[in-house]
XYZ file of C-alpha atoms in Angstrom:
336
model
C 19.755 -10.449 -17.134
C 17.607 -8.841 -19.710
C 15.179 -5.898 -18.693
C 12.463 -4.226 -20.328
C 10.159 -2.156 -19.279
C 6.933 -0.296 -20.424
C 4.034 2.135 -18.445
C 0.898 0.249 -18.323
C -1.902 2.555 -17.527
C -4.712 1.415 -15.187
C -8.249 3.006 -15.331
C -10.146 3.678 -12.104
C -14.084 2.319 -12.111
C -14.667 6.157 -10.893
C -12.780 9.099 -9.693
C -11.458 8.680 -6.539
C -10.308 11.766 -4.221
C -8.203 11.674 -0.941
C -7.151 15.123 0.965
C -4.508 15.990 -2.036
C -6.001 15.708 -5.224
C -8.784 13.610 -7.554
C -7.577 10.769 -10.022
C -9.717 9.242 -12.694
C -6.531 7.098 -14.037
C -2.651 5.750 -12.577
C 0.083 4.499 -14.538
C 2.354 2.028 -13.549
C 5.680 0.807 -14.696
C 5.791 -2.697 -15.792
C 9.083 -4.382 -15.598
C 10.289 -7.806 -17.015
C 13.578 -9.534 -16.407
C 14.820 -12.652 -18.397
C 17.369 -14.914 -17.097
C 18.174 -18.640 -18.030
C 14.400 -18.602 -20.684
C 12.569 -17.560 -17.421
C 10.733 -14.198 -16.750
C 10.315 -12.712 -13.672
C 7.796 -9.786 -13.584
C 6.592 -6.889 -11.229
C 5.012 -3.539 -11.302
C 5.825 -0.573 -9.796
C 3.900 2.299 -8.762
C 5.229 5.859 -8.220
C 4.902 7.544 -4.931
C 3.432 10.970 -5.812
C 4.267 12.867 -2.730
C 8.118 11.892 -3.182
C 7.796 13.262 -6.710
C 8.363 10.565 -8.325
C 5.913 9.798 -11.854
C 6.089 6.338 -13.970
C 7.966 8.264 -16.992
C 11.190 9.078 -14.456
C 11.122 5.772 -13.085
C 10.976 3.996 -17.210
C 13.800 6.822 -17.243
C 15.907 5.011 -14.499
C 14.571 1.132 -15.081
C 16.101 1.480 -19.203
C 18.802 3.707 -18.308
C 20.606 3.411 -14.658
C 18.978 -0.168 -14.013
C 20.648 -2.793 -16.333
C 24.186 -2.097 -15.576
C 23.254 -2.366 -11.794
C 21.536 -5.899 -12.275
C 24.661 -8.420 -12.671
C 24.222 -11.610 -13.372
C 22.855 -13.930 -10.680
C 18.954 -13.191 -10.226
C 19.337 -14.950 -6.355
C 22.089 -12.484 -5.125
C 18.833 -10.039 -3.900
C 20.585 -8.566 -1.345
C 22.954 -7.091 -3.544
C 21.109 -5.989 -6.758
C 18.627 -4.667 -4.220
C 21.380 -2.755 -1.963
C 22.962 -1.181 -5.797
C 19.555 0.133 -6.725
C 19.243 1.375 -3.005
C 23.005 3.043 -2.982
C 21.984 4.713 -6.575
C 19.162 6.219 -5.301
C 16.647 5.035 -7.115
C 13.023 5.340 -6.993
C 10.700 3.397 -4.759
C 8.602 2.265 -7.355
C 11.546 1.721 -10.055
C 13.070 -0.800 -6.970
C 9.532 -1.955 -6.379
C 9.033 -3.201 -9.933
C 13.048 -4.904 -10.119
C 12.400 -6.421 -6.507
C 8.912 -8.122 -7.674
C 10.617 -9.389 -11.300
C 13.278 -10.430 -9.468
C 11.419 -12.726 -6.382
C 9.164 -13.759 -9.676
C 12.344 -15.055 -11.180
C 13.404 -17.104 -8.240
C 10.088 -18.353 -7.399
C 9.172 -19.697 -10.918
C 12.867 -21.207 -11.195
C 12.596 -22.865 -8.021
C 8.412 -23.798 -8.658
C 7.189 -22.531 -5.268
C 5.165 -19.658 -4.492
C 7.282 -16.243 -3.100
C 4.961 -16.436 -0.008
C 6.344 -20.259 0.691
C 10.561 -19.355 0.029
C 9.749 -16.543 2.545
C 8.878 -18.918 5.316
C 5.382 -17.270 5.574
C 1.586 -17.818 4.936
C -0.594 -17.593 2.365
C -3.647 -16.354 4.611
C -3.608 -12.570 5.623
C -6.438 -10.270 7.936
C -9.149 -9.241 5.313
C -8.744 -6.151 3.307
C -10.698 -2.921 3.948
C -12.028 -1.400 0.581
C -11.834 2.299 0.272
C -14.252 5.177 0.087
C -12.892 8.252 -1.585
C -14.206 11.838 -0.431
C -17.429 12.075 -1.707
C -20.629 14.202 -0.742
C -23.013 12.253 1.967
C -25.380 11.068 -0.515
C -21.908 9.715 -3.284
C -20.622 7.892 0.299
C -23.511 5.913 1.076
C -24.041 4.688 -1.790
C -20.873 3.805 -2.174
C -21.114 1.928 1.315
C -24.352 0.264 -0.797
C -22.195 -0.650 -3.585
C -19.778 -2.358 -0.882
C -20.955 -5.758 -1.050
C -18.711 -8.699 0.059
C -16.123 -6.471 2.046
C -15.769 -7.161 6.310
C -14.014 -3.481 6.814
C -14.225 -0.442 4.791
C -11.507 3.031 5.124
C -13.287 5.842 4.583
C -11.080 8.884 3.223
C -11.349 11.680 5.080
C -9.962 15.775 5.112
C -13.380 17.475 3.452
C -15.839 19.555 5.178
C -18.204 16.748 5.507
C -16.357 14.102 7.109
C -17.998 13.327 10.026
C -21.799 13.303 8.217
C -20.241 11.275 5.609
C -18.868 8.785 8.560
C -22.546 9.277 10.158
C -23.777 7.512 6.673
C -21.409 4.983 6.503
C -22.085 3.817 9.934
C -25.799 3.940 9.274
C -25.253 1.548 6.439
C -22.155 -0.662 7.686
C -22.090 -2.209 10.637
C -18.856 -3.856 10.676
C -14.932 -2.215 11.224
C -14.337 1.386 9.763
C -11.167 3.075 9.437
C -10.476 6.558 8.203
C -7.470 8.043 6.616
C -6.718 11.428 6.406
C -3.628 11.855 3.795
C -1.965 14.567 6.212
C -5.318 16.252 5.405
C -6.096 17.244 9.470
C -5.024 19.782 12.079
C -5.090 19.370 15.457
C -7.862 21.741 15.903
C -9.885 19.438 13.821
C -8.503 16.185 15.446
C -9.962 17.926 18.996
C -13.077 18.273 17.975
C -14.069 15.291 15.657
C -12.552 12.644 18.180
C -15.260 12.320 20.254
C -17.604 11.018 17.441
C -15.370 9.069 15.911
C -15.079 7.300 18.827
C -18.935 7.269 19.481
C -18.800 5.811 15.945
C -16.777 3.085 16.613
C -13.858 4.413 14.068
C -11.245 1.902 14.905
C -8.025 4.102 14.039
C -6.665 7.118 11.875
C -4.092 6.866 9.141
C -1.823 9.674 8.560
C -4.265 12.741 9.919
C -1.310 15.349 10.227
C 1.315 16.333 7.910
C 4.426 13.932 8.008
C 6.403 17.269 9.387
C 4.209 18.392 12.323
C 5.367 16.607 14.773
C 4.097 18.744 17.145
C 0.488 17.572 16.378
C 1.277 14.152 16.298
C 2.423 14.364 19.907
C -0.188 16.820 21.828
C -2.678 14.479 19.731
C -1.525 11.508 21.740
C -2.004 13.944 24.853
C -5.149 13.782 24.537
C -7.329 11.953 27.394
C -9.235 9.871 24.835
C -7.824 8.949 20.998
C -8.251 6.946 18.259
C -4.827 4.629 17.637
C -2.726 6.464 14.611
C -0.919 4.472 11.777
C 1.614 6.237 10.239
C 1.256 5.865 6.321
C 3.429 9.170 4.597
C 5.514 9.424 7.873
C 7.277 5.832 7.509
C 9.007 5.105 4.770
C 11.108 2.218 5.691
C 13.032 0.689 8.507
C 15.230 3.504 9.506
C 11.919 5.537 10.472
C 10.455 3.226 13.014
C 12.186 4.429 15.730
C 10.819 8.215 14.773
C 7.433 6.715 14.364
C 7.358 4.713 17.234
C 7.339 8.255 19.414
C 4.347 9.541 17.395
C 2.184 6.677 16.782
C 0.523 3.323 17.300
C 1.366 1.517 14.137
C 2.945 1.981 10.621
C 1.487 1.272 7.303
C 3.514 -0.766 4.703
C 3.711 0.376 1.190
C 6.546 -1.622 -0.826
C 6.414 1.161 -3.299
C 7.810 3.218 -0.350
C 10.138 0.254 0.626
C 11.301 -0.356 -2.377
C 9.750 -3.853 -2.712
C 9.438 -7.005 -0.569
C 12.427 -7.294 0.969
C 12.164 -3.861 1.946
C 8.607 -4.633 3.079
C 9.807 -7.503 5.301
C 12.280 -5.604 6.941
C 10.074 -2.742 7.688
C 7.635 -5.291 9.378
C 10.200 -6.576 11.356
C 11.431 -3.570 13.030
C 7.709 -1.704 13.693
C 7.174 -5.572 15.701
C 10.601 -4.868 17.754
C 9.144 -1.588 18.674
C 5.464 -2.960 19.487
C 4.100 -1.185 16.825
C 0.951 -2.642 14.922
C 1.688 -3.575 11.220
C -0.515 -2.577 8.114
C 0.116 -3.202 4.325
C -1.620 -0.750 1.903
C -0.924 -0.419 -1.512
C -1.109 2.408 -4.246
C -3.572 2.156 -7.451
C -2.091 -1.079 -9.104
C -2.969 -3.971 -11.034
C -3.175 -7.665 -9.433
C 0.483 -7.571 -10.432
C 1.268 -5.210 -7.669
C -0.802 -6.142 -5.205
C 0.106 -9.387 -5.435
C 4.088 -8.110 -4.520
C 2.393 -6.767 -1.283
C 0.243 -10.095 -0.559
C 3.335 -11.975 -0.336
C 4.041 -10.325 2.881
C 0.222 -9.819 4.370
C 0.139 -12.711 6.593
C 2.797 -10.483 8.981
C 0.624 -7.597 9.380
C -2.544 -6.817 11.329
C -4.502 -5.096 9.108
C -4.952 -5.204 5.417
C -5.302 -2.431 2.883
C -5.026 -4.156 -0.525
C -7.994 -3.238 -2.893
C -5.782 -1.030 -5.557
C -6.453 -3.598 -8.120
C -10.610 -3.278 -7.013
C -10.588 -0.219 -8.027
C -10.147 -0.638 -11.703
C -11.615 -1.245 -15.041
C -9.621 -4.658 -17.012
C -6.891 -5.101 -14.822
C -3.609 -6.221 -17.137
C -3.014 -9.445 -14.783
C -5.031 -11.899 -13.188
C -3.830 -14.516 -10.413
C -5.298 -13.095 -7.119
C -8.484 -14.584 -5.769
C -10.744 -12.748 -2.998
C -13.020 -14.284 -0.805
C -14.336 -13.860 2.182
C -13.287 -10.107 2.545
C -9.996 -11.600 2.205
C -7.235 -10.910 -0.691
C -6.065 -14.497 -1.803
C -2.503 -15.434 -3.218
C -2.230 -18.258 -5.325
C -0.020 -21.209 -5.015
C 1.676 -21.465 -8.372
C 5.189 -20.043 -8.620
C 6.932 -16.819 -8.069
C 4.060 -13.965 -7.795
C 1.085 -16.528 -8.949
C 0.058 -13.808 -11.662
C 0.182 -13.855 -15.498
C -0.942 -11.486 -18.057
C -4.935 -11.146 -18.585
C-alpha cells in the first residue's frame, strides 16, 4: 500500500472556548492510502490532552506507519492491532483506520455503514456552545437555527446565567459539558438548577483522576446522569467507568478509529451504560469516520465539521437536526 499524508488546517467560524483553553483554528492530519488504483482516505485529529499535535502524528504516519501496513488493505484486524502494539497515536490510527474502511468500501461499492451490518440513521446531533459571556451565549442560542439539542460548555463563572439564557431561548434538550472543568463543591451547588432547568446530563465535570468526586457525586440524593468523555478511552476502561458513571462518550480519535469505536460501543452496552459519539474539530472527512457508527449510540455529538469556515470535503448531508451519511462507497466523502 502506498501512504501519504499531509496537515490540513481547518478554520473555526469563531473562537470557541471549553474549560482548558480558546481555539480560533485545528489542524488535522490527512491520510491517503493507494492499493490496486483505489484510494482510501481519512482524517485524523489529535487528542490534545494525551499530548499528542498533528506534526507528531505526520511524524509517525511517514515514518513508523508504512512498514506496519503490509499488503492486504482487508486484513484490519491486523494492520490495526500493529499500529496499536507500536503505540501509536489515536489520531495517527484514526486517520489509517478511516483510509483503510474507505479502501474496502469503495473496492467492494457499498457504503462502510452497510459492510458493518448497521444503519445509516443516527439520534440527532447537539450543536455546541462554547463559554461565552450571557449576552455571546444567547445569541449564539439565536444563531442556532435548525438544531433539536444544543451542549452548552460549561467551567466559567457564569455558567448557570449563561444556562438561564439558553433555556430562555431554547426550549428543546440541553446538555452541558464541563471538560474536567468542575469540583464537587461546584457540582453541590449548581445541581439543583440544572435540574430545575431541565439539563438532561453532564459530560466529563471532574478531572479524569478524581475519582473521589465522581463517586460522592453519584451520592448525591438528586443528580444529573454523567457521560464520561476524557475518562474513557477505549474498551479496556468501561469496566472503570461503569463504577463512576452513567454513560461513555465515543471519540474514534481516542479509539483509534472505527473499529475501535465499535468495540468500545459494544462493551459500555454489556455494562448498561448509555452510548454517545462526539467528535473533535474536523472536517466532513472525520466526522463522517464517526457517522459510520452513530446509529449504535444514544446520543449524538457530531457538529466538528459545523463549526468551520470551507470545509476540505463534502459528502455529509444534515437534516432534520440529524447528521446524514451518504450511500455511495467507503466514507461517502470526496474532496471539496
Amino acid at each position: 500500500m502506498e501512504l501519504r499524508a499531509r496537515i490540513e488546517h481547518l478554520v473555526l467560524h469563531e473562537p470557541f472556548e471549553i474549560a482548558r483553553g480558546v481555539s480560533t483554528h485545528e489542524p488535522v492530519l490527512i491520510v491517503e492510502l493507494e492499493h490496486d488504483g483505489i484510494v482510501g482516505i481519512g482524517e485524523g485529529a489529535p487528542v490534545d490532552y494525551h499530548g499528542e499535535t498533528t506534526e507528531s502524528m505526520l511524524a509517525e504516519a511517514t515514518g513508523d506507519v508504512p512498514a506496519l501496513l503490509g499488503d492486504d488493505p482487508f486484513a484490519l484486524e491486523a494492520v490495526l492491532g500493529r499500529l496499536r502494539s507500536e503505540g501509536l497515536m489515536g489520531g495517527t490510527r484514526m486517520a489509517i483506520d478511516g483510509a483503510l474502511h474507505d479502501w474496502i468500501g469503495k473496492r467492494l461499492g457499498q457504503p462502510t455503514w452497510r459492510l458493518l451490518g448497521l444503519a445509516p440513521t443516527s439520534p440527532p446531533t447537539s450543536f455546541t456552545i462554547g463559554i461565552d459571556t450571557v449576552e455571546g451565549t444567547a445569541d449564539k442560542v439565536r444563531r442556532a437555527v435548525g438544531y433539536r439539542v444544543l451542549k452548552v460548555k460549561v467551567g466559567g463563572a457564569s455558567d448557570l446565567e449563561r444556562l438561564e439564557a439558553v433555556r430562555a431561548g431554547f426550549d428543546g434538550p440541553i446538555r452541558i459539558d464541563g471538560n474536567e472543568g468542575w469540583d464537587i463543591e461546584i457540582a453541590r451547588a449548581i445541581t439543583p438548577d440544572l435540574l430545575r432547568l431541565g439539563v438532561e446530563f453532564v459530560e466529563q465535570p471532574f478531572h479524569r483522576d478524581d475519582v473521589d468526586a465522581y463517586r460522592a457525586y453519584r451520592e448525591l440524593p438528586q443528580r444529573l446522569p454523567v457521560i464520561l468523555d476524557e475518562s474513557c478511552q477505549d474498551a479496556r476502561d468501561v469496566p472503570r467507568c461503569a463504577e463512576l458513571g452513567d454513560g461513555v462518550n465515543i471519540k474514534i480519535s481516542k479509539t483509534g478509529g472505527i473499529r475501535g469505536g465499535f468495540s468500545l460501543a459494544r462493551a459500555a452496552r454489556a455494562h448498561g451504560l448509555a452510548v454517545m459519539i462526539g467528535c473533535m474539530i474536523e472536517s466532513e472527512l472525520g466526522i463522517s469516520q464517526g457517522a459510520q457508527i452513530a446509529s449504535l449510540t444514544d446520543h449524538v455529538d457530531l457538529d466538528g465539521h459545523l463549526l468551520i469556515d470551507d470545509g476540505p470535503f463534502r459528502g455529509l448531508g444534515f437534516a432534520d437536526g440529524v447528521v446524514t451519511v451518504s450511500d455511495r462507497p467507503g466514507l461517502g466523502v470526496e474532496p471539496a
